[in-house]
Tab-separated table of C-alpha atoms in Angstrom:
chain	number	residue	atom	x	y	z
A	1	MET	CA	2.655	1.295	-3.332
A	2	HIS	CA	9.802	4.313	-0.474
A	3	ARG	CA	13.569	4.821	-0.202
A	4	ASP	CA	15.285	1.909	-1.623
A	5	ARG	CA	17.686	2.083	1.791
A	6	ALA	CA	20.304	-0.572	2.000
A	7	ILE	CA	19.620	-2.689	5.432
A	8	PRO	CA	22.997	-3.156	6.876
A	9	LEU	CA	22.141	-5.997	8.744
A	10	THR	CA	24.194	-9.019	6.652
A	11	ALA	CA	22.989	-12.240	8.962
A	12	VAL	CA	19.288	-10.824	9.262
A	13	VAL	CA	19.834	-10.607	5.223
A	14	LEU	CA	21.437	-14.622	5.462
A	15	LEU	CA	18.974	-15.591	7.933
A	16	ALA	CA	15.837	-14.255	5.461
A	17	ALA	CA	17.759	-16.046	2.564
A	18	THR	CA	18.060	-18.607	4.726
A	19	ALA	CA	14.610	-19.607	6.839
A	20	LEU	CA	11.881	-17.990	4.607
A	21	VAL	CA	12.316	-19.838	0.606
A	22	GLY	CA	8.515	-19.102	-1.147
A	23	CYS	CA	6.924	-20.088	-4.094
A	24	GLU	CA	7.108	-17.196	-6.959
A	25	ARG	CA	3.390	-18.880	-8.056
A	26	GLY	CA	1.189	-20.012	-5.117
A	27	SER	CA	1.853	-21.560	-1.665
A	28	SER	CA	4.991	-23.184	-1.101
A	29	ALA	CA	7.556	-23.962	1.549
A	30	GLY	CA	6.388	-26.248	3.867
A	31	PRO	CA	7.170	-27.488	7.059
A	32	GLY	CA	10.291	-29.284	6.124
A	33	GLU	CA	11.007	-26.004	3.842
A	34	THR	CA	11.779	-23.641	7.210
A	35	THR	CA	14.059	-23.282	9.591
A	36	ALA	CA	12.114	-21.866	12.737
A	37	GLY	CA	14.791	-22.005	14.995
A	38	PRO	CA	14.076	-21.084	19.137
A	39	SER	CA	11.137	-20.103	19.849
A	40	GLY	CA	10.605	-16.559	21.423
A	41	CYS	CA	13.057	-13.312	20.743
A	42	PRO	CA	13.314	-11.317	23.394
A	43	ALA	CA	14.982	-8.230	22.093
A	44	ALA	CA	13.291	-8.369	18.673
A	45	LEU	CA	9.859	-8.516	20.429
A	46	THR	CA	10.535	-5.574	22.977
A	47	ARG	CA	11.287	-3.723	19.829
A	48	ALA	CA	7.802	-4.740	17.716
A	49	LYS	CA	5.608	-4.108	20.701
A	50	ALA	CA	7.167	-0.540	20.736
A	51	ALA	CA	6.450	0.060	17.499
A	52	VAL	CA	3.101	-1.018	16.994
A	53	LYS	CA	1.995	0.410	20.220
A	54	ARG	CA	3.290	3.934	18.184
A	55	ALA	CA	1.671	2.871	15.021
A	56	GLU	CA	-1.695	2.720	17.352
A	57	ARG	CA	-1.787	6.157	18.236
A	58	THR	CA	-4.188	8.143	16.579
A	59	ASP	CA	-3.720	11.024	18.144
A	60	VAL	CA	-0.952	12.166	15.517
A	61	PRO	CA	-1.124	15.830	14.418
A	62	TRP	CA	-1.149	16.903	10.925
A	63	ASN	CA	2.939	17.041	9.981
A	64	GLY	CA	2.069	17.991	6.516
A	65	PRO	CA	2.872	20.768	4.561
A	66	THR	CA	1.349	24.212	5.737
A	67	SER	CA	3.093	26.682	3.623
A	68	GLY	CA	3.005	26.981	-0.591
A	69	PRO	CA	0.825	28.661	-3.751
A	70	THR	CA	-1.941	29.458	-3.466
A	71	ALA	CA	-4.707	27.631	-6.166
A	72	VAL	CA	-3.425	28.058	-9.912
A	73	ARG	CA	-7.177	27.834	-12.049
A	74	GLY	CA	-8.369	26.848	-14.582
A	75	LYS	CA	-6.611	22.915	-14.718
A	76	THR	CA	-7.480	19.476	-15.929
A	77	ILE	CA	-6.102	16.383	-14.679
A	78	ALA	CA	-6.410	12.920	-16.006
A	79	TYR	CA	-5.796	10.045	-13.591
A	80	VAL	CA	-4.876	6.456	-14.849
A	81	ALA	CA	-5.681	4.254	-12.996
A	82	GLN	CA	-3.821	0.626	-13.030
A	83	THR	CA	-7.322	-0.554	-12.299
A	84	MET	CA	-9.853	0.811	-10.613
A	85	THR	CA	-10.626	-3.000	-9.331
A	86	ASN	CA	-7.683	-1.841	-7.245
A	87	PRO	CA	-9.769	-0.459	-3.815
A	88	GLY	CA	-6.445	1.677	-2.886
A	89	VAL	CA	-5.860	3.054	-6.769
A	90	ALA	CA	-9.948	3.789	-6.731
A	91	GLY	CA	-9.916	5.408	-3.369
A	92	VAL	CA	-6.607	8.069	-4.603
A	93	ALA	CA	-9.294	9.191	-7.522
A	94	GLN	CA	-11.578	9.830	-5.108
A	95	GLY	CA	-10.242	12.169	-3.380
A	96	VAL	CA	-8.127	13.865	-6.378
A	97	ARG	CA	-11.636	14.436	-7.940
A	98	GLU	CA	-13.192	16.056	-4.183
A	99	ALA	CA	-9.382	17.897	-3.820
A	100	ALA	CA	-9.876	19.291	-7.748
A	101	LYS	CA	-13.323	20.323	-7.155
A	102	VAL	CA	-12.374	22.797	-4.665
A	103	MET	CA	-9.401	23.724	-7.430
A	104	GLY	CA	-12.045	24.542	-9.395
A	105	TRP	CA	-10.222	21.754	-11.998
A	106	LYS	CA	-11.562	19.137	-14.097
A	107	VAL	CA	-10.646	15.386	-13.683
A	108	ARG	CA	-10.886	12.783	-16.381
A	109	VAL	CA	-10.200	9.114	-14.792
A	110	ILE	CA	-9.094	6.509	-16.965
A	111	ASP	CA	-9.296	2.662	-16.109
A	112	GLY	CA	-6.543	0.489	-17.410
A	113	GLY	CA	-7.893	-3.057	-16.648
A	114	GLY	CA	-4.812	-4.399	-14.950
A	115	THR	CA	-3.147	-5.294	-17.666
A	116	PRO	CA	-0.265	-4.068	-19.464
A	117	VAL	CA	-2.148	-3.396	-22.538
A	118	GLY	CA	-4.669	-1.648	-21.164
A	119	ILE	CA	-2.557	0.059	-18.866
A	120	GLN	CA	0.016	1.243	-22.089
A	121	ALA	CA	-3.670	2.031	-24.290
A	122	ALA	CA	-5.240	4.299	-21.067
A	123	LEU	CA	-2.100	6.402	-20.608
A	124	SER	CA	-2.025	7.293	-24.702
A	125	GLU	CA	-5.575	8.173	-23.858
A	126	ALA	CA	-4.557	10.797	-21.595
A	127	ILE	CA	-2.259	12.031	-23.410
A	128	THR	CA	-3.977	13.052	-26.063
A	129	LEU	CA	-6.767	14.871	-23.974
A	130	GLU	CA	-3.733	17.071	-23.958
A	131	PRO	CA	-4.167	17.541	-20.013
A	132	SER	CA	-2.460	19.695	-17.618
A	133	GLY	CA	-1.244	16.723	-15.455
A	134	ILE	CA	-1.700	13.037	-16.147
A	135	VAL	CA	-1.269	11.547	-12.282
A	136	ILE	CA	0.201	7.405	-12.444
A	137	GLY	CA	-2.186	5.845	-10.203
A	138	GLY	CA	-1.045	2.820	-8.964
A	139	PHE	CA	1.577	1.104	-11.754
A	140	ASP	CA	4.922	1.082	-13.410
A	141	PRO	CA	5.798	3.645	-15.197
A	142	ARG	CA	8.341	1.514	-17.202
A	143	SER	CA	5.760	-0.785	-18.320
A	144	THR	CA	4.441	2.704	-20.406
A	145	ALA	CA	7.896	3.903	-20.630
A	146	ARG	CA	7.126	5.222	-24.661
A	147	GLN	CA	3.788	7.088	-23.313
A	148	VAL	CA	5.747	8.658	-20.181
A	149	ALA	CA	8.245	9.654	-22.897
A	150	GLN	CA	5.708	10.956	-24.635
A	151	ALA	CA	4.349	13.392	-21.605
A	152	ASN	CA	7.700	13.613	-20.559
A	153	ALA	CA	8.271	15.599	-24.629
A	154	ALA	CA	4.713	17.346	-24.048
A	155	ASP	CA	5.399	18.705	-20.639
A	156	ILE	CA	2.898	17.175	-18.878
A	157	PRO	CA	3.571	16.537	-15.439
A	158	LEU	CA	3.706	13.570	-14.257
A	159	VAL	CA	2.489	12.759	-10.045
A	160	GLY	CA	2.520	9.360	-9.453
A	161	TRP	CA	0.625	7.152	-6.765
A	162	HIS	CA	2.674	3.879	-5.906
A	163	ALA	CA	3.993	4.500	-9.129
A	164	VAL	CA	7.779	3.807	-8.025
A	165	GLY	CA	9.620	2.794	-5.021
A	166	SER	CA	10.126	5.953	-3.477
A	167	PRO	CA	8.201	8.872	-2.562
A	168	GLY	CA	9.433	11.936	-3.663
A	169	PRO	CA	11.092	13.014	-7.774
A	170	SER	CA	11.932	10.556	-9.844
A	171	LYS	CA	14.424	11.011	-12.776
A	172	ARG	CA	14.171	7.235	-14.099
A	173	PRO	CA	11.630	7.177	-14.989
A	174	GLU	CA	10.866	11.148	-14.945
A	175	LEU	CA	7.849	12.339	-12.174
A	176	PHE	CA	7.925	15.288	-11.080
A	177	THR	CA	7.144	13.671	-7.333
A	178	ASN	CA	5.659	9.888	-6.452
A	179	ILE	CA	3.051	10.013	-3.279
A	180	THR	CA	3.367	6.820	-1.416
A	181	THR	CA	4.179	6.280	2.286
A	182	GLU	CA	7.868	4.717	3.251
A	183	VAL	CA	7.305	1.043	2.717
A	184	GLU	CA	10.027	0.064	5.080
A	185	GLU	CA	7.756	1.309	7.267
A	186	VAL	CA	4.631	-0.448	6.365
A	187	ALA	CA	6.189	-3.661	5.881
A	188	GLY	CA	8.026	-3.186	9.120
A	189	VAL	CA	4.767	-2.756	11.284
A	190	SER	CA	2.957	-4.936	9.700
A	191	ALA	CA	5.743	-7.795	10.466
A	192	ASP	CA	6.327	-6.265	14.132
A	193	TRP	CA	2.488	-7.077	14.447
A	194	VAL	CA	2.737	-10.047	13.657
A	195	ILE	CA	5.780	-10.257	16.413
A	196	ALA	CA	3.998	-9.029	19.098
A	197	ARG	CA	0.679	-10.171	19.014
A	198	SER	CA	2.097	-13.803	18.868
A	199	ASP	CA	4.727	-13.306	21.592
A	200	GLY	CA	6.833	-14.084	18.771
A	201	ARG	CA	5.395	-17.408	18.002
A	202	ALA	CA	4.186	-17.092	14.493
A	203	ARG	CA	3.479	-19.431	11.816
A	204	VAL	CA	2.764	-16.666	9.060
A	205	VAL	CA	1.548	-17.126	5.382
A	206	VAL	CA	2.113	-13.248	2.958
A	207	PHE	CA	-0.094	-12.914	0.389
A	208	THR	CA	1.805	-10.242	-2.307
A	209	ASP	CA	1.540	-10.137	-6.305
A	210	ASP	CA	5.270	-10.144	-7.421
A	211	SER	CA	4.366	-8.543	-10.802
A	212	ILE	CA	3.584	-4.877	-9.046
A	213	PRO	CA	7.883	-3.748	-8.124
A	214	PHE	CA	6.339	-1.853	-5.453
A	215	ALA	CA	4.128	-4.688	-3.742
A	216	ARG	CA	7.270	-7.300	-4.123
A	217	LYS	CA	9.611	-5.282	-2.332
A	218	LYS	CA	7.197	-4.698	-0.034
A	219	ALA	CA	6.377	-8.781	0.389
A	220	ALA	CA	10.797	-9.336	0.390
A	221	LEU	CA	10.426	-6.967	3.460
A	222	ILE	CA	7.191	-8.277	4.905
A	223	ARG	CA	9.875	-11.975	5.222
A	224	ARG	CA	12.876	-9.576	5.651
A	225	GLY	CA	10.928	-8.635	8.824
A	226	LEU	CA	9.325	-11.413	9.867
A	227	ALA	CA	13.215	-13.038	10.274
A	228	ARG	CA	14.365	-10.739	12.943
A	229	CYS	CA	12.342	-13.119	15.246
A	230	PRO	CA	13.962	-16.570	14.893
A	231	GLY	CA	10.136	-18.351	16.297
A	232	VAL	CA	8.273	-16.817	13.473
A	233	ARG	CA	7.773	-19.559	10.815
A	234	LEU	CA	7.061	-18.663	6.901
A	235	LEU	CA	4.278	-21.244	5.701
A	236	ALA	CA	3.904	-20.466	2.584
A	237	TYR	CA	4.042	-17.315	0.224
A	238	ALA	CA	1.123	-17.286	-2.193
A	239	ASN	CA	1.924	-14.702	-4.819
A	240	ILE	CA	-1.033	-13.515	-6.718
A	241	PRO	CA	-1.680	-10.900	-9.600
A	242	ILE	CA	-3.709	-8.651	-8.314
A	243	PRO	CA	-6.395	-8.612	-10.688
A	244	ASP	CA	-6.740	-12.697	-10.005
A	245	ALA	CA	-7.351	-12.347	-6.414
A	246	GLY	CA	-11.048	-12.867	-6.863
A	247	SER	CA	-10.516	-15.937	-8.864
A	248	ARG	CA	-6.723	-17.175	-7.274
A	249	THR	CA	-7.520	-16.401	-3.598
A	250	PRO	CA	-10.072	-18.849	-2.585
A	251	GLN	CA	-8.643	-21.616	-3.851
A	252	GLU	CA	-4.984	-20.927	-2.179
A	253	VAL	CA	-6.687	-20.249	0.539
A	254	SER	CA	-8.176	-24.002	0.492
A	255	SER	CA	-4.830	-25.231	-0.253
A	256	LEU	CA	-3.323	-23.971	2.455
A	257	LEU	CA	-5.971	-25.243	4.473
A	258	SER	CA	-5.739	-28.932	3.351
A	259	ARG	CA	-1.992	-28.604	3.988
A	260	PHE	CA	-1.655	-26.654	7.346
A	261	PRO	CA	-4.929	-27.364	8.745
A	262	THR	CA	-3.719	-26.354	12.898
A	263	THR	CA	-0.303	-24.226	12.282
A	264	TRP	CA	-1.501	-21.617	10.056
A	265	ASP	CA	-2.336	-19.411	12.308
A	266	TYR	CA	-1.479	-15.512	10.718
A	267	SER	CA	-1.261	-13.687	7.813
A	268	ILE	CA	0.220	-10.969	6.114
A	269	ALA	CA	-0.834	-9.970	2.726
A	270	ILE	CA	0.295	-6.587	0.871
A	271	ASN	CA	-2.884	-5.338	-0.107
A	272	ASP	CA	-6.060	-6.188	1.753
A	273	LEU	CA	-8.394	-7.293	-0.760
A	274	TYR	CA	-6.857	-10.717	-0.445
A	275	PHE	CA	-8.913	-10.901	3.252
A	276	ALA	CA	-12.207	-9.998	0.844
A	277	ASP	CA	-11.567	-12.922	-1.219
A	278	ALA	CA	-10.071	-14.982	1.369
A	279	ALA	CA	-13.111	-14.572	3.574
A	280	PRO	CA	-15.182	-17.238	1.704
A	281	ALA	CA	-13.032	-20.038	1.913
A	282	LEU	CA	-11.794	-19.767	5.689
A	283	ARG	CA	-15.939	-19.022	6.542
A	284	ALA	CA	-15.953	-22.571	4.071
A	285	ALA	CA	-13.739	-23.903	6.518
A	286	GLY	CA	-15.702	-23.679	9.640
A	287	LYS	CA	-12.763	-20.764	10.707
A	288	ARG	CA	-13.540	-17.655	12.666
A	289	GLY	CA	-13.711	-14.595	11.938
A	290	THR	CA	-11.860	-13.932	14.876
A	291	GLY	CA	-8.767	-15.683	13.761
A	292	PRO	CA	-6.568	-17.823	13.337
A	293	PRO	CA	-5.447	-17.143	11.253
A	294	PHE	CA	-5.214	-13.375	12.547
A	295	ASN	CA	-4.984	-11.588	9.282
A	296	ILE	CA	-2.882	-8.274	8.822
A	297	GLY	CA	-2.995	-6.210	5.896
A	298	ALA	CA	-0.294	-4.061	4.978
A	299	GLY	CA	-2.221	-1.265	2.645
A	300	ASP	CA	-4.241	0.286	1.326
A	301	GLY	CA	-6.794	-0.022	3.936
A	302	ASP	CA	-10.193	1.159	2.090
A	303	PRO	CA	-13.379	0.983	3.109
A	304	SER	CA	-14.308	-2.819	3.216
A	305	ALA	CA	-11.035	-3.495	4.801
A	306	PHE	CA	-12.292	-1.465	7.705
A	307	GLN	CA	-15.365	-3.251	7.973
A	308	ARG	CA	-13.741	-6.345	7.912
A	309	VAL	CA	-11.476	-5.134	10.704
A	310	ASN	CA	-14.680	-3.548	12.486
A	311	SER	CA	-17.082	-6.218	12.395
A	312	GLY	CA	-14.469	-9.468	12.736
A	313	GLN	CA	-14.965	-10.505	9.747
A	314	TYR	CA	-11.676	-12.335	8.716
A	315	GLN	CA	-9.026	-9.224	9.275
A	316	ALA	CA	-7.541	-8.434	12.742
A	317	ALA	CA	-5.626	-5.283	11.183
A	318	THR	CA	-4.687	-2.977	8.229
A	319	VAL	CA	-2.143	-0.721	8.112
A	320	PRO	CA	-3.174	2.112	5.947
A	321	GLU	CA	-2.716	4.344	3.094
A	322	PRO	CA	-4.337	7.819	3.412
A	323	LEU	CA	-5.887	7.202	0.294
A	324	SER	CA	-8.403	10.490	0.730
A	325	GLN	CA	-5.076	12.772	2.120
A	326	GLN	CA	-2.656	11.411	-0.496
A	327	GLY	CA	-5.523	12.234	-3.692
A	328	TRP	CA	-5.379	15.865	-1.911
A	329	GLN	CA	-1.616	15.585	-1.835
A	330	VAL	CA	-1.712	14.902	-5.509
A	331	ILE	CA	-3.620	17.367	-6.753
A	332	ASP	CA	-1.659	19.783	-4.482
A	333	GLU	CA	1.698	18.533	-6.095
A	334	PHE	CA	0.296	19.679	-8.881
A	335	ASN	CA	-0.587	22.736	-8.329
A	336	ARG	CA	2.722	23.259	-7.373
A	337	ALA	CA	4.751	21.765	-10.680
A	338	PHE	CA	1.969	24.425	-12.143
A	339	SER	CA	3.029	27.314	-9.649
A	340	GLY	CA	6.918	26.290	-10.910
A	341	ARG	CA	7.497	25.158	-7.208
A	342	ALA	CA	9.550	21.834	-5.412
A	343	PRO	CA	7.514	18.620	-4.010
A	344	SER	CA	6.212	19.145	-0.693
A	345	GLY	CA	8.208	16.253	0.193
A	346	TYR	CA	5.326	15.303	2.592
A	347	VAL	CA	5.340	11.280	3.099
A	348	ALA	CA	2.496	10.131	5.411
A	349	PRO	CA	3.193	8.748	8.783
A	350	VAL	CA	2.719	5.031	9.709
A	351	HIS	CA	-0.484	3.541	11.056
A	352	ILE	CA	-1.621	0.363	12.443
A	353	VAL	CA	-6.173	0.640	12.349
A	354	THR	CA	-7.553	-2.262	14.727
A	355	ALA	CA	-11.429	-2.442	15.884
A	356	ALA	CA	-9.870	-1.524	19.144
A	357	ASN	CA	-8.727	1.894	18.197
A	358	SER	CA	-10.506	2.116	14.816
A	359	GLY	CA	-13.579	4.104	16.519
A	360	GLY	CA	-15.424	2.277	14.243
A	361	ALA	CA	-14.142	4.399	11.120
A	362	THR	CA	-13.779	3.271	7.356
A	363	SER	CA	-11.031	5.205	6.602
A	364	TRP	CA	-7.636	6.807	8.189
A	365	ASN	CA	-6.195	9.671	7.251
A	366	PRO	CA	-3.886	12.463	8.928
A	367	PRO	CA	-6.037	14.485	11.537
A	368	GLY	CA	-6.354	17.958	9.598
A	369	TYR	CA	-5.104	18.101	5.790
A	370	ARG	CA	-8.769	19.517	4.245
A	371	ARG	CA	-7.945	22.336	6.510
A	372	ALA	CA	-4.722	22.095	5.843
A	373	TYR	CA	-4.890	22.442	2.349
A	374	ARG	CA	-7.514	24.833	1.733
A	375	LYS	CA	-5.567	27.242	4.033
A	376	ILE	CA	-2.379	26.500	0.933
A	377	TRP	CA	-4.680	26.694	-1.718
A	378	GLY	CA	-6.705	29.896	-0.434
A	379	GLU	CA	-10.557	28.290	-0.122
């Protein structure tokens, strides 16, 4: 789960508002509710192809921090997870555990179960443990305002992962820093991939979870990115809460296939897990694993997403979060907080993974991050 920069493209915003109409519950926006416009978009297509080419590079060197405080000893971290069924949340938790072990720190993971009550209870439990720091793992801190205020009053630093819309420190809510890729870049390059691969003539379904502000913003930016090309048409906007994805996505996909049996050729999801749940319905309908529809996940790039991409099973690409690196960054940011230093300010670059450039890997992280953090910490 990014800076809330205004995008001074009035025409694009108006086009997005008129052409990309969707339903906030499930699929909607039938053929009569969208504006396809002329086929193709030469300028947008050229730009999209260049952006995709840059994002698919695998030889980008480490551009993260190379200096900072040495390791502070004897710390404990509570990782409060939105839900450990979210592969991104779970992947970062694993990175946190790994990095904390290097530091000699203890980690306690508390699963919020994906419900507001559960997350509030999990954060309350974390505070009672009196840890050195608490991770806000993939949920909106405003939904736990009372608990966040308690942690702030107790001088327990909070580090967010996909907690607010922008990377870096946050005043309201008060977070030492928030770790995430730039949502504008992730959403933009996902839309660019569809435009580039389809030569500007795609018919697209977007899967999202509007209950999460970060995801809602990402989906809006995806739609805005698609609107750069008049030849791209949004068929449907499927709003499915992540905790319900396992039960609702197969039904939604079956419904979409009945409505758009031959026209649905691309999908973008704000999280790869939607395609894990979509695969059985696509398979049952006789769709090939290599598409169409050609599916790209705009996060989080968990191992199962890589496996689907590598094997050509109902996912063609992913724009992964560097989950392990971000877990290590969580620990580095806490170490800076404990040492009275400022946050690192690091934001990982956007990257597209396909079967052609994955090398058979099941994750992506910026090269050299472990070595860089170990050197900083003196380990």
